[in-house]
Every structure is written in structure tokens, then in C-alpha cells.
Coordinates of C-alpha atoms and ligand atoms in Angstrom, one line a residue:
Chain A
X2 CA 55.4 39.9 -57.3
X3 CA 58.7 41.8 -57.1
X4 CA 61.8 39.6 -58.4
X5 CA 64.4 39.9 -55.7
X6 CA 67.4 38.3 -57.8
X7 CA 68.9 37.3 -54.2
X8 CA 65.5 34.6 -53.8
X9 CA 66.1 34.0 -57.3
X10 CA 69.9 33.3 -56.7
X11 CA 68.7 31.3 -53.9
X12 CA 66.8 28.9 -55.2
X13 CA 68.6 27.7 -58.3
X14 CA 71.9 27.5 -56.2
X15 CA 70.6 25.8 -53.5
X16 CA 68.1 23.6 -55.6
X17 CA 71.2 22.3 -57.5
X18 CA 73.2 21.9 -54.2
X19 CA 70.7 19.7 -52.2
X20 CA 70.6 18.2 -55.8
X21 CA 74.2 17.2 -55.9
X22 CA 73.4 16.6 -52.1
X23 CA 70.6 13.9 -52.8
X24 CA 72.4 11.8 -55.6
X25 CA 75.6 11.7 -53.2
X26 CA 73.9 10.1 -50.3
X27 CA 72.2 7.9 -53.2
X28 CA 75.5 6.3 -53.8
X29 CA 76.3 8.2 -57.5
X30 CA 79.7 6.7 -58.1
X31 CA 82.6 8.8 -58.1
X32 CA 86.0 7.1 -58.0
X33 CA 88.7 9.9 -57.0
X34 CA 90.9 10.3 -53.8
X35 CA 90.1 11.9 -50.7
X36 CA 91.2 15.1 -52.0
X37 CA 88.3 15.1 -55.1
X38 CA 85.6 14.1 -52.4
X39 CA 86.4 16.3 -50.4
X40 CA 85.8 19.2 -53.5
X41 CA 83.3 17.1 -54.6
X42 CA 81.1 17.3 -51.5
X43 CA 82.7 20.4 -51.2
X44 CA 80.7 21.7 -53.9
X45 CA 77.2 20.0 -53.3
X46 CA 77.8 21.7 -49.7
X47 CA 79.4 24.7 -50.7
X48 CA 76.4 25.4 -53.3
X49 CA 74.0 24.9 -50.9
X50 CA 75.2 27.0 -48.1
X51 CA 75.5 30.0 -51.0
X52 CA 72.0 29.8 -51.7
X53 CA 70.9 29.6 -47.9
X54 CA 73.3 32.7 -47.4
X55 CA 72.1 34.6 -50.4
X56 CA 68.4 34.2 -49.1
X57 CA 69.7 36.3 -45.8
X58 CA 70.1 39.1 -48.1
X59 CA 67.0 40.0 -48.8
X60 CA 65.8 40.0 -45.0
X61 CA 65.7 43.2 -42.8
X62 CA 67.4 42.3 -40.0
X63 CA 69.8 39.2 -41.5
X64 CA 71.7 39.2 -37.8
X65 CA 68.4 37.4 -36.4
X66 CA 67.8 34.8 -39.0
X67 CA 68.7 32.0 -36.2
X68 CA 65.1 33.1 -35.7
X69 CA 63.7 31.2 -37.9
X70 CA 64.8 28.5 -37.1
X71 CA 61.8 28.0 -33.9
X72 CA 58.7 27.9 -35.7
X73 CA 58.6 24.6 -37.3
X74 CA 55.2 23.5 -36.3
X75 CA 53.5 25.7 -38.8
X76 CA 55.7 27.3 -41.3
X77 CA 57.2 26.4 -44.0
X78 CA 59.7 28.7 -44.4
X79 CA 60.7 27.8 -41.1
X80 CA 60.8 23.8 -41.8
X81 CA 62.8 25.0 -44.5
X82 CA 65.4 26.3 -42.5
X83 CA 65.2 23.6 -40.0
X84 CA 65.6 20.7 -42.9
X85 CA 68.7 22.4 -44.5
X86 CA 70.8 23.1 -41.9
X87 CA 70.6 19.3 -40.6
X88 CA 70.8 17.9 -43.8
X89 CA 74.1 20.1 -44.2
X90 CA 75.5 18.9 -40.9
X91 CA 74.3 15.1 -41.6
X92 CA 75.9 15.4 -44.8
X93 CA 79.2 16.9 -43.3
X94 CA 79.6 13.8 -41.3
X95 CA 79.0 11.8 -43.5
X96 CA 81.3 13.3 -46.4
X97 CA 83.8 13.8 -42.9
X98 CA 83.3 9.1 -42.3
X99 CA 83.9 9.0 -47.0
X100 CA 87.5 11.1 -47.0
X101 CA 88.8 9.1 -44.1
X102 CA 87.6 5.4 -44.4
X103 CA 86.7 5.5 -47.9
X104 CA 83.6 4.1 -47.2
X105 CA 79.8 5.3 -47.8
X106 CA 77.0 4.4 -45.4
X107 CA 74.1 3.7 -47.4
X108 CA 71.9 4.2 -44.2
X109 CA 73.5 8.2 -43.5
X110 CA 73.7 8.7 -47.5
X111 CA 69.4 7.7 -47.3
X112 CA 68.8 9.2 -44.6
X113 CA 70.9 12.9 -46.2
X114 CA 69.2 12.5 -49.4
X115 CA 65.5 12.7 -47.7
X116 CA 66.3 15.6 -45.6
X117 CA 67.8 16.8 -49.4
X118 CA 64.7 16.4 -51.2
X119 CA 62.8 18.0 -48.7
X120 CA 64.8 20.2 -47.6
X121 CA 63.4 21.6 -51.4
X122 CA 59.9 20.7 -51.0
X123 CA 60.1 22.8 -48.0
X124 CA 61.2 25.9 -50.5
X125 CA 58.5 25.3 -52.8
X126 CA 55.9 25.1 -50.4
X127 CA 56.6 28.9 -49.3
X128 CA 55.1 29.7 -52.7
X129 CA 52.6 26.7 -53.1
X130 CA 50.7 27.0 -49.6
X131 CA 49.5 30.8 -50.6
X132 CA 46.2 31.3 -51.3
X133 CA 46.9 34.9 -52.4
X134 CA 49.0 34.1 -55.3
X135 CA 46.6 31.8 -57.8
X136 CA 49.4 30.5 -60.1
X137 CA 51.8 29.3 -57.3
X138 CA 48.9 27.6 -55.8
X139 CA 49.7 23.8 -56.9
X140 CA 50.8 21.0 -56.9
X141 CA 52.9 21.2 -60.1
X142 CA 54.6 23.6 -57.9
X143 CA 56.7 21.6 -55.7
X144 CA 57.1 19.6 -58.3
X145 CA 58.5 21.6 -60.7
X146 CA 60.9 22.6 -57.8
X147 CA 62.2 19.1 -57.3
X148 CA 62.4 18.1 -60.7
X149 CA 64.7 21.3 -61.6
X150 CA 67.0 20.2 -58.9
X151 CA 67.4 16.8 -59.5
X152 CA 68.4 17.6 -63.0
X153 CA 70.8 20.3 -61.9
X154 CA 72.0 17.7 -59.5
X155 CA 72.4 15.4 -61.9
X156 CA 73.9 17.4 -64.4
X157 CA 76.9 18.5 -61.7
X158 CA 77.3 14.7 -60.5
X159 CA 76.8 12.9 -64.1
X160 CA 80.2 16.4 -64.8
X161 CA 82.3 15.0 -61.6
X162 CA 81.3 11.6 -60.6
X163 CA 82.0 8.5 -62.5
X164 CA 78.9 6.9 -64.4
X165 CA 79.1 5.5 -67.6
X166 CA 76.5 6.9 -69.7
X167 CA 75.5 9.9 -67.1
X168 CA 74.6 12.0 -69.9
X169 CA 71.7 10.4 -71.7
X170 CA 70.0 10.1 -67.6
X171 CA 71.2 13.8 -67.5
X172 CA 68.5 14.7 -70.8
X173 CA 65.7 12.5 -69.6
X174 CA 65.6 14.0 -65.9
X175 CA 66.2 17.4 -67.7
X176 CA 63.0 16.4 -70.4
X177 CA 61.2 15.3 -67.6
X178 CA 61.5 18.5 -65.2
X179 CA 61.0 20.4 -68.7
X180 CA 57.6 18.5 -69.3
X181 CA 56.8 19.3 -65.6
X182 CA 57.4 23.0 -66.1
X183 CA 55.4 23.3 -69.1
X184 CA 52.6 21.6 -67.1
X185 CA 52.7 24.4 -64.4
X186 CA 52.8 27.0 -66.9
X187 CA 50.0 25.8 -69.1
X188 CA 47.9 25.4 -65.6
X189 CA 49.1 28.9 -64.6
X190 CA 48.0 30.4 -68.0
X191 CA 44.0 29.3 -66.5
X192 CA 44.8 30.3 -63.0
X193 CA 45.7 34.1 -63.7
X194 CA 43.9 36.4 -60.3
X195 CA 41.1 37.3 -63.0
X196 CA 40.2 34.3 -63.3
X197 CA 40.1 33.3 -59.5
X198 CA 36.9 33.6 -57.1
X199 CA 38.5 36.9 -55.8
X200 CA 37.6 40.2 -58.3
X201 CA 37.3 43.6 -56.8
X202 CA 33.7 42.9 -55.9
X203 CA 34.9 40.2 -53.9
X204 CA 37.7 42.8 -52.1
X205 CA 35.1 45.2 -51.3
X206 CA 32.2 43.1 -51.2
X207 CA 30.9 46.0 -53.6
X208 CA 29.9 43.6 -56.2
X209 CA 26.3 43.4 -54.9
X210 CA 26.1 46.6 -56.1
X211 CA 27.4 46.8 -59.6
X212 CA 30.5 46.7 -61.5
X213 CA 33.6 47.8 -58.8
X214 CA 36.6 50.2 -60.6
X215 CA 39.4 51.3 -58.6
X216 CA 38.7 55.7 -58.9
X217 CA 41.8 56.6 -57.0
X218 CA 44.6 54.8 -54.9
X219 CA 45.2 55.2 -51.0
X220 CA 48.3 57.7 -52.1
X221 CA 49.4 59.4 -55.2
X222 CA 53.0 58.1 -54.6
X223 CA 54.1 54.0 -54.2
X224 CA 54.4 52.0 -51.0
X225 CA 55.8 48.6 -50.4
X226 CA 52.6 47.2 -51.4
X227 CA 52.9 48.4 -55.2
X228 CA 56.6 47.5 -55.1
X229 CA 56.7 44.4 -54.1
X230 CA 53.3 43.0 -55.0
X231 CA 51.7 45.3 -57.4
X232 CA 54.5 44.8 -59.4
X233 CA 54.4 44.9 -63.2
X234 CA 57.9 46.0 -64.8
X235 CA 59.4 42.5 -64.3
X236 CA 56.8 40.9 -66.8
X237 CA 58.0 43.3 -69.4
X238 CA 60.3 41.3 -71.2
X239 CA 58.1 37.7 -70.4
X240 CA 57.4 36.6 -73.9
X241 CA 61.6 36.8 -74.3
X242 CA 62.7 35.9 -71.1
X243 CA 60.5 32.7 -71.7
X244 CA 62.3 31.9 -74.7
X245 CA 65.7 32.3 -73.3
X246 CA 64.5 30.0 -70.6
X247 CA 63.7 27.1 -73.0
X248 CA 66.9 28.0 -75.0
X249 CA 69.5 28.3 -72.1
X250 CA 67.4 25.9 -69.7
X251 CA 66.6 23.0 -72.1
X252 CA 67.7 23.0 -75.9
X253 CA 71.5 23.7 -74.9
X254 CA 71.9 21.0 -72.5
X255 CA 69.9 18.7 -74.1
X256 CA 71.9 19.1 -76.9
X257 CA 75.1 18.8 -74.9
X258 CA 74.2 16.0 -73.1
X259 CA 73.0 14.0 -75.9
X260 CA 76.6 15.0 -77.9
X261 CA 78.4 13.4 -75.1
X262 CA 76.4 10.0 -74.8
X263 CA 76.5 9.5 -78.8
X264 CA 80.4 10.8 -79.6
X265 CA 81.5 9.3 -76.1
X266 CA 83.0 12.8 -75.2
X267 CA 84.2 12.9 -72.1
X268 CA 82.0 13.0 -69.0
X269 CA 83.0 16.6 -67.6
X270 CA 81.5 18.3 -70.4
X271 CA 78.5 17.7 -69.0
X272 CA 79.4 21.0 -66.7
X273 CA 79.0 23.0 -69.5
X274 CA 75.0 21.5 -69.5
X275 CA 74.9 22.3 -65.9
X276 CA 75.8 25.9 -66.5
X277 CA 73.9 26.5 -68.9
X278 CA 70.9 25.0 -67.2
X279 CA 71.9 27.4 -64.4
X280 CA 71.3 30.5 -66.9
X281 CA 67.9 28.8 -67.8
X282 CA 67.2 28.3 -64.2
X283 CA 67.3 32.1 -63.7
X284 CA 65.1 33.5 -66.5
X285 CA 62.5 30.7 -65.2
X286 CA 62.7 31.7 -61.6
X287 CA 62.5 35.5 -62.6
X288 CA 59.2 34.5 -64.1
X289 CA 57.6 32.6 -61.4
X290 CA 58.3 36.0 -59.3
X291 CA 57.7 38.3 -62.3
X292 CA 54.5 36.8 -63.4
X293 CA 52.4 35.9 -60.5
X294 CA 49.5 37.9 -59.5
X295 CA 49.0 38.7 -55.7
X296 CA 45.5 39.8 -54.9
X297 CA 45.6 42.7 -53.0
X298 CA 46.4 44.4 -56.9
X299 CA 42.8 43.9 -56.7
X300 CA 42.8 47.1 -54.1
X301 CA 45.1 48.8 -56.6
X302 CA 43.2 48.4 -59.3
X303 CA 45.7 45.9 -61.2
X304 CA 45.5 42.4 -61.4
Chain B
X145 CA 54.2 30.9 -30.7
X146 CA 52.6 31.3 -34.3
X147 CA 50.2 28.4 -34.0
X148 CA 46.7 30.3 -34.3
X149 CA 44.6 30.1 -30.8
X150 CA 41.8 27.5 -31.6
X151 CA 39.5 30.4 -30.0
X152 CA 40.0 33.6 -28.2
X153 CA 37.7 35.6 -25.4
X154 CA 37.6 38.3 -27.1
X155 CA 37.5 39.3 -30.8
X156 CA 37.8 43.0 -30.4
X157 CA 38.1 44.1 -34.2
X158 CA 36.1 47.1 -36.2
X159 CA 33.2 47.8 -38.0
X160 CA 33.8 50.1 -40.8
X161 CA 30.3 51.5 -42.6
X162 CA 30.8 52.4 -46.0
X163 CA 28.0 54.4 -45.9
X164 CA 29.0 57.0 -43.6
X165 CA 32.5 56.9 -44.8
X166 CA 33.5 60.5 -46.5
X167 CA 36.4 59.8 -47.3
X168 CA 38.7 62.1 -45.4
X169 CA 41.6 60.7 -44.3
X170 CA 41.2 62.1 -40.9
X171 CA 41.8 58.2 -39.8
X172 CA 44.8 57.8 -41.5
X173 CA 46.4 60.6 -40.7
X174 CA 45.8 60.0 -37.0
X175 CA 46.7 56.2 -37.0
X176 CA 50.0 57.3 -38.6
X177 CA 50.5 60.2 -35.7
X178 CA 49.4 57.7 -32.7
X179 CA 51.5 54.7 -33.7
X180 CA 54.6 56.6 -35.0
X181 CA 55.2 57.4 -31.0
X182 CA 53.7 54.5 -29.5
X183 CA 53.7 50.8 -29.8
X184 CA 57.4 50.0 -31.8
X185 CA 59.5 51.5 -34.0
X186 CA 58.1 55.2 -35.5
X187 CA 56.9 54.7 -38.5
X188 CA 59.0 55.9 -40.9
X189 CA 59.0 58.0 -44.8
X190 CA 60.7 57.6 -47.0
X191 CA 61.7 61.3 -48.7
X192 CA 58.4 62.9 -47.1
X193 CA 58.8 66.2 -48.9
X194 CA 60.9 65.0 -52.4
X195 CA 59.8 63.8 -55.3
X196 CA 59.2 59.7 -54.6
X197 CA 57.6 60.4 -51.1
X198 CA 56.4 56.7 -49.9
X199 CA 56.4 55.9 -46.4
X200 CA 54.4 52.8 -43.7
X201 CA 51.0 53.4 -43.1
X202 CA 48.8 50.7 -41.0
X203 CA 45.2 52.0 -42.2
X204 CA 45.0 53.7 -45.8
X205 CA 41.0 54.8 -47.8
X206 CA 41.0 53.4 -51.3
X207 CA 38.3 55.2 -53.4
X208 CA 35.9 53.1 -55.9
X209 CA 33.3 53.6 -58.4
X210 CA 30.8 51.2 -58.3
X211 CA 28.7 50.9 -61.3
X212 CA 25.3 49.9 -60.8
X213 CA 23.3 48.4 -64.7
X214 CA 20.5 50.7 -64.5
X215 CA 21.5 53.4 -62.3
X216 CA 24.7 56.3 -62.2
X217 CA 28.1 55.2 -60.8
X218 CA 28.2 56.6 -56.8
X219 CA 31.7 56.6 -54.8
X220 CA 33.0 54.8 -52.5
X221 CA 35.3 55.4 -50.0
X222 CA 37.0 52.1 -48.3
X223 CA 38.8 52.5 -45.3
X224 CA 41.2 49.4 -44.7
X225 CA 43.6 48.2 -42.3
X226 CA 44.6 44.5 -40.6
X227 CA 41.0 42.7 -39.8
X228 CA 43.0 40.5 -37.5
X229 CA 41.5 37.7 -39.0
X230 CA 40.3 34.6 -36.6
X231 CA 42.4 32.4 -40.0
X232 CA 45.2 34.6 -39.6
X233 CA 47.5 33.7 -42.7
X234 CA 50.0 35.9 -41.9
X235 CA 50.5 34.6 -38.3
X236 CA 51.0 30.8 -39.9
X237 CA 54.0 31.4 -42.2
X238 CA 55.9 33.2 -39.8
X239 CA 59.3 31.6 -39.0
X240 CA 60.4 33.6 -36.2
X241 CA 57.0 33.7 -33.6
X242 CA 57.8 37.2 -34.5
X243 CA 53.2 36.9 -35.8
X244 CA 51.2 36.5 -33.1
X245 CA 47.2 36.3 -32.6
X246 CA 46.4 37.0 -28.9
X247 CA 44.3 34.2 -26.8
X248 CA 43.3 37.3 -24.5
X249 CA 41.6 39.6 -27.3
X250 CA 42.4 38.4 -30.8
X251 CA 44.8 40.5 -31.7
X252 CA 47.3 39.9 -34.1
X253 CA 50.5 41.4 -33.9
X254 CA 54.2 41.6 -34.4
X255 CA 57.1 41.5 -31.9
X256 CA 59.6 44.0 -34.0
X257 CA 62.4 42.8 -31.8
X258 CA 61.9 38.8 -33.4
X259 CA 60.7 39.7 -36.8
X260 CA 63.6 38.9 -39.3
X261 CA 61.6 41.2 -42.0
X262 CA 61.4 38.4 -44.4
X263 CA 58.6 39.7 -45.6
X264 CA 56.1 36.6 -46.3
X265 CA 53.8 37.6 -43.8
X266 CA 52.7 40.4 -46.1
X267 CA 52.6 38.3 -48.9
X268 CA 50.6 35.5 -47.6
X269 CA 47.8 38.8 -46.2
X270 CA 45.3 39.0 -49.2
X271 CA 44.4 42.8 -48.1
X272 CA 48.0 44.4 -48.1
X273 CA 47.3 44.9 -44.5
X274 CA 51.1 44.6 -43.7
X275 CA 53.6 47.2 -44.8
X276 CA 57.5 47.1 -44.0
X277 CA 58.7 50.0 -42.4
X278 CA 61.8 51.3 -45.0
X279 CA 63.5 52.9 -41.6
X280 CA 63.5 50.0 -39.1
X281 CA 62.8 47.4 -41.7
X282 CA 60.6 45.7 -39.6
X283 CA 57.2 44.4 -40.2
X284 CA 54.6 46.9 -39.2
X285 CA 50.7 46.4 -39.0
X286 CA 47.7 47.3 -37.3
X287 CA 47.5 47.1 -33.5
X288 CA 44.5 47.6 -32.9
X289 CA 46.1 50.4 -30.8
X290 CA 46.6 47.9 -28.0
X291 CA 48.5 51.0 -26.8
X292 CA 45.6 53.2 -26.1
X293 CA 42.7 50.5 -25.8
X294 CA 44.1 49.4 -21.9
X295 CA 46.3 52.7 -20.9
X296 CA 44.9 53.2 -18.0
X297 CA 47.0 56.7 -17.8
X298 CA 44.7 58.7 -20.8
X299 CA 41.0 59.5 -20.3
X300 CA 38.6 56.7 -20.8
X301 CA 36.4 58.4 -23.6
X302 CA 40.2 58.1 -25.7
X303 CA 40.4 54.1 -24.6
X304 CA 39.8 53.3 -28.4
X305 CA 41.3 53.1 -31.5
X306 CA 43.3 56.6 -32.3
X307 CA 41.0 55.5 -36.1
X308 CA 37.4 55.4 -34.4
X309 CA 38.4 58.0 -31.8
X310 CA 39.4 60.7 -34.9
X311 CA 36.9 59.6 -36.9
X312 CA 34.4 62.7 -37.7
X313 CA 31.3 60.6 -39.4
X314 CA 30.9 57.6 -37.1
X315 CA 32.3 55.4 -40.1
X316 CA 34.2 53.5 -37.6
X317 CA 32.9 51.4 -34.7
X318 CA 35.4 49.4 -31.7
X319 CA 33.9 46.5 -29.5
X320 CA 34.1 42.8 -28.5
X321 CA 32.5 40.7 -31.8
X322 CA 32.1 37.7 -29.0
X323 CA 29.2 40.1 -27.1
X324 CA 26.3 39.8 -28.8
X325 CA 25.0 42.6 -26.9
X326 CA 28.4 44.6 -28.5
X327 CA 27.6 47.8 -30.0
X328 CA 29.7 46.0 -33.0
X329 CA 27.5 42.8 -33.1
X330 CA 24.1 45.0 -33.0
X331 CA 25.2 47.1 -35.8
X332 CA 26.9 43.8 -37.7
X333 CA 23.5 42.3 -37.9
X334 CA 20.9 45.2 -38.5
X335 CA 23.4 46.4 -41.2
X336 CA 24.4 43.5 -42.7
X337 CA 28.0 43.4 -42.1
X338 CA 30.6 41.3 -44.3
X339 CA 33.6 40.2 -45.0
X340 CA 36.1 41.1 -47.5
X341 CA 37.1 38.2 -49.7
X342 CA 35.3 35.5 -47.8
X343 CA 36.7 33.2 -50.7
X344 CA 40.4 33.0 -48.8
X345 CA 39.1 31.3 -45.9
X346 CA 41.0 33.7 -43.3
X347 CA 37.6 34.5 -41.5
X348 CA 38.1 38.8 -40.7
X349 CA 37.2 40.0 -37.5
X350 CA 36.5 43.6 -38.6
X351 CA 33.1 44.1 -40.2
X352 CA 32.3 46.2 -43.4
X353 CA 28.6 47.8 -43.9
X354 CA 26.9 48.3 -47.4
X355 CA 26.4 51.8 -48.0
X356 CA 22.5 51.8 -47.7
X357 CA 20.3 51.9 -51.2
X358 CA 21.0 55.4 -53.0
X359 CA 17.7 56.7 -54.0
X360 CA 16.8 56.1 -57.8
X361 CA 16.0 59.1 -60.3
X362 CA 14.5 56.4 -62.7
X363 CA 12.6 55.1 -60.0
X364 CA 10.9 58.0 -59.5
X365 CA 9.4 58.4 -62.8
X366 CA 12.0 60.0 -64.4
X367 CA 12.6 58.4 -68.4
X368 CA 16.6 58.4 -67.8
X369 CA 18.7 59.5 -66.0
X370 CA 21.1 59.8 -68.4
X371 CA 19.1 62.4 -71.0
X372 CA 17.0 64.2 -67.5
X373 CA 13.4 65.1 -68.8
X374 CA 12.4 68.9 -67.5
X375 CA 8.6 68.9 -66.7
X376 CA 7.3 72.3 -67.9
X377 CA 7.6 75.3 -65.0
X378 CA 4.5 77.0 -63.9
X379 CA 4.1 80.5 -62.8
X380 CA 6.3 83.5 -63.9
X381 CA 8.8 80.6 -65.4
X382 CA 6.4 79.0 -67.2
X383 CA 4.9 82.8 -68.7
X384 CA 8.4 83.0 -70.0
X385 CA 8.8 79.6 -71.1
X386 CA 6.2 80.1 -73.3
X387 CA 7.0 83.4 -74.3
X388 CA 10.2 82.6 -75.5
X389 CA 9.0 79.5 -77.3
X390 CA 6.7 81.5 -79.7
X391 CA 9.6 84.2 -80.0
X392 CA 11.8 81.3 -80.7
Ligands
SF4_627 S1 44.2 41.5 -42.0 FE1 46.2 40.4 -42.9 S2 47.6 41.4 -42.0 FE2 45.6 41.7 -40.9 S3 45.3 39.2 -39.9 FE3 43.6 39.2 -42.0 S4 45.8 38.4 -43.2 FE4 47.1 38.7 -41.6
SF4_628 S1 58.4 40.1 -41.6 FE1 58.9 39.4 -39.6 S2 56.7 39.0 -39.1 FE2 56.7 38.7 -41.3 S3 56.7 36.8 -41.8 FE3 59.3 37.4 -41.5 S4 59.9 37.5 -39.8 FE4 57.8 36.9 -38.7

């Protein structure tokens, strides 16, 4: 699949934003005054909103994006939109009350946290629902999105907040997320299109005669389908990108977290871990798209 | 509304005969011609006469080579357009309600004024039946020529999809699959019409008719299809053959 930068940016950024929002709603300790509460909440909301805005860049008609709120009964994309806006609105109320009165309403915070988790889950289901992309269609896909959202949100919350020992928990959450991602990668290696129930034979129904091979594409040039779904250029550097993802997404932030914990360095150093994790997640998401194989490739002589 | 109807009154669709299709692409061209002036935005092309032409088409003909275990390979031309699936995944994923399946005749359509061009429906279709228009930036797909089949302004003979109307080898047939007496139901029964990628559980309406079995040279007494043996000719050629044999 074609890795669209706007969609990669969206899943990484709004994932972190909603992770931070969820942790705030759950009462992550934060000691500053009204202004720092404002800036802290603005960071969570801002990341989530920035991601959502970026996601409209890949639309043909961004000015009609509001229409996407209507089909929540059948569409995960619509559910994601509805959940995102509802969560952000409630979070704004939560933040306002917190700033004005200093009170953090637990019940409202819990609803916000649940909404944020559901939003990230809905994002992941946009991909996990697709039968056409066997590597995505797995329970591990929502697990990966949720785990990375929590880990990146935690590193941000820990960097700004006041939770002693938050660094070690950041390391634990990060290790957990990468454990899940390794399971996802292992499963994806076994869930190639070539090993699925679909083949050039099932795509054409001609398997009863013999082995099927594409002789000629319908047109000599590329088309929307070959650019979007039979995309292969993005896979060229898969090996190095995977190493970069692990280096910046796992090794560097784990070392930073461990150092903060062991040396009692100030917690804001954890923000360096968060930034490094973002870089790693960009590589991880790029591969999520670029390495995914769509069944339409079978009609174009590729996998 | 992107929830699917539980059943539709008619199930209009196509039967595509892989035995008779000669791969002339006439259906592709006539589809483009009709749909660039009919329903919705024109089907655009980018760089049509330049180095890298590319555009939106609703129907494309692929060509496959099929190699049996013990016979020569054969060529099958394979036209493909939207199959108007009963369980259309492209419809349920659509966030806006632009994609829908009509309860009266089962045709799957896009309301182009509502489409935001997110492309998710094209990702959900296993067959590559949807293409984004490069200029209008909305999703295009086969409409089963909804603006022809009910059109009382055109002669009755033309009230079938453009691809069916134009096919010179009658490889495409149009009708109602809910009617057991229709041409498409009878053809499907008689020729063993099948679904593409049944494992995707989309329950396509369109059916494909398999190529009829080829005469197998091996079964006709030839030793092998790769090294054909020539039986000794008679008459003048036989005399010449024998004479040259003696000289050589
Ligand atoms: S062929 Fe593709 S576009 Fe057409 S109804 Fe089926 S899934 Fe949808
Ligand atoms: S591209 Fe248009 S028709 Fe397709 S899912 Fe998006 S809004 Fe719906």
C-alpha cells in the first residue's frame, strides 16, 4: 500500500495526543498552576487535532470532511471521527474546569480516557477490518496502535508531569508495546498475500485449468490502483527502516528512561525519549503501509 | 446510507463469458466514452497524449496465461468492472454515505457530491473496481449504466450497459439474477458461472463463465504437444519425401 505521509503523521501524532489525553483523564499527577495546566492540556489536544487535520490532507475534498461524521453505524472511519470530536470536546470541558477551579473531575476524566482509547481503537480498525490486506487483518493491529499510543502518551505525560519514578514505567510500557509489535511483525511475515486463500487462480477463477500468470496489464501505464495498492517502491529500504524504527523507537527511549530512573535526572529528560520514539514510530508506520499487500495486486501480476 | 440492504428486489448484473471474449477492449472504450458524458463527473485522463498517460476507467481488460499440467498454455482475456456485490465491503466502510447499494435493483453507486475522496472504499474492494478520478477527486466506479438502462429517451435496444451493447463477440450479458428465467440466470446455470475470489465473502452479483475445454492434441493421438510428429504424407508429397530420403 502507498504510504501517505499525511496518514503516517496522523496515526503517530494523534495516537500520542490521545494517549496523553487518556492519562490526563485518569488523573496523571501534575503540579503546575493554571497556566501550565492550560499548556499541558493544549499539548494533548493540539497533538490530537494536528493529527486529525493532517489526515484531511489526503482527502480529495477536505471541505466536505464533516460528512464523515454521519455513517458511524457501519463505518470505522466515521466512528473514529465522531469519537475524536466527542472526546476532544469533553476533554476541553475537563481542562476548563481543572484550570478554573483546580478540581479534576474523576468521572469526567474517566469518560475522556475511555473516549480517547476508543478513538485510537477505531483508527486501528480502519485497517484491521480490511479483508483485502491480510497483514493488517488481525487483533494484533489494534493492540499495536493502543500500546504505542499509551507508551508515547506516557513519555510526554511523564516529561511534563510530577510522577516520581515515571521513567521506569515509561520503559515498561515501551517494552510492552514493542513486544506486541514484534508479535505483529512475526504474524505479518506469515500473513503474506502469497500464503492467503487468494491467488491469481482464485482471482480469475481459472485455477481449474492450470497455473495462472498475468500476461498483459490492461493498460501500459500506471493507474490509481497500481499507485495506491500495488505500490512497491516503499518496500525498497524495508530492512534499514526496520532497524531505524527499533533504534529510535525502542533502544534510544529505553536507554533514556532507564538513565532517568537510575541517575535521578530530572523527569523532563524523558521528553527526549518521547521525541526519539516519534521518529521511530514514523519508520514503523511507513513500513505498516509500504509492506502491506493488497489483493488487487493479484490482477496486476504482483503480490 | 452505508448499511447494506438485507435483500434487493432485483439483482441486476453482468455475465462475462471468458470463452468468447477476444480481448478487443471495445467494452473498455465504450464504457469510457459513455461515462465521460453521462452520470457524474467526466472520467478524466492526465497527460493523455504525453509520456505517462494515466486516467480513471470503470472497466479494464486484463490478459492472463493459463498453463495446464499436460497441455499448451492458453490465453484468457479477462474483462473486469464492479461486480455489484451483495455484501459490498466498499459500501459499509464509507464514512460519508456517498457509497450505497440500491434496494430496488442492487446497483452499487457513489453519490459524487457527498464523496470526500478518502479512498477507503477502493482499499476495501478486493477486485480493484474503484478508481479515484484524477481531476474531480471523487471515487468513480461502474454504474451498470444506470443512466442508460432506465432511459426512455434512447431506443429500447440501447437500454443496456454500454459495454454489453458494444461487445462484438457477445461476451457480456446483462440481466436480473433474481429472475430464474432471465438470460443471465440461464447462462450461469448452463455454463457453470462462478464468483471471483469467493474467499473474500463479498457475494458478487456478476458471474464469469469459464472457457470451454480446449481440444487437447495429446488426446488426439499426437505423441507430445511439444515435439509434434508428422505422419508420412501420401501422393506426390509422399513420392517426393521418399525420393529425397533416398538421395540424402
Ligand atoms: S466489486 Fe468492489 S466496488 Fe463493486 S460492489 Fe464489489 S467490493 Fe464494491
Ligand atoms: S472515497 Fe468517497 S465513496 Fe469512497 S469511502 Fe471515501 S467518501 Fe465514501
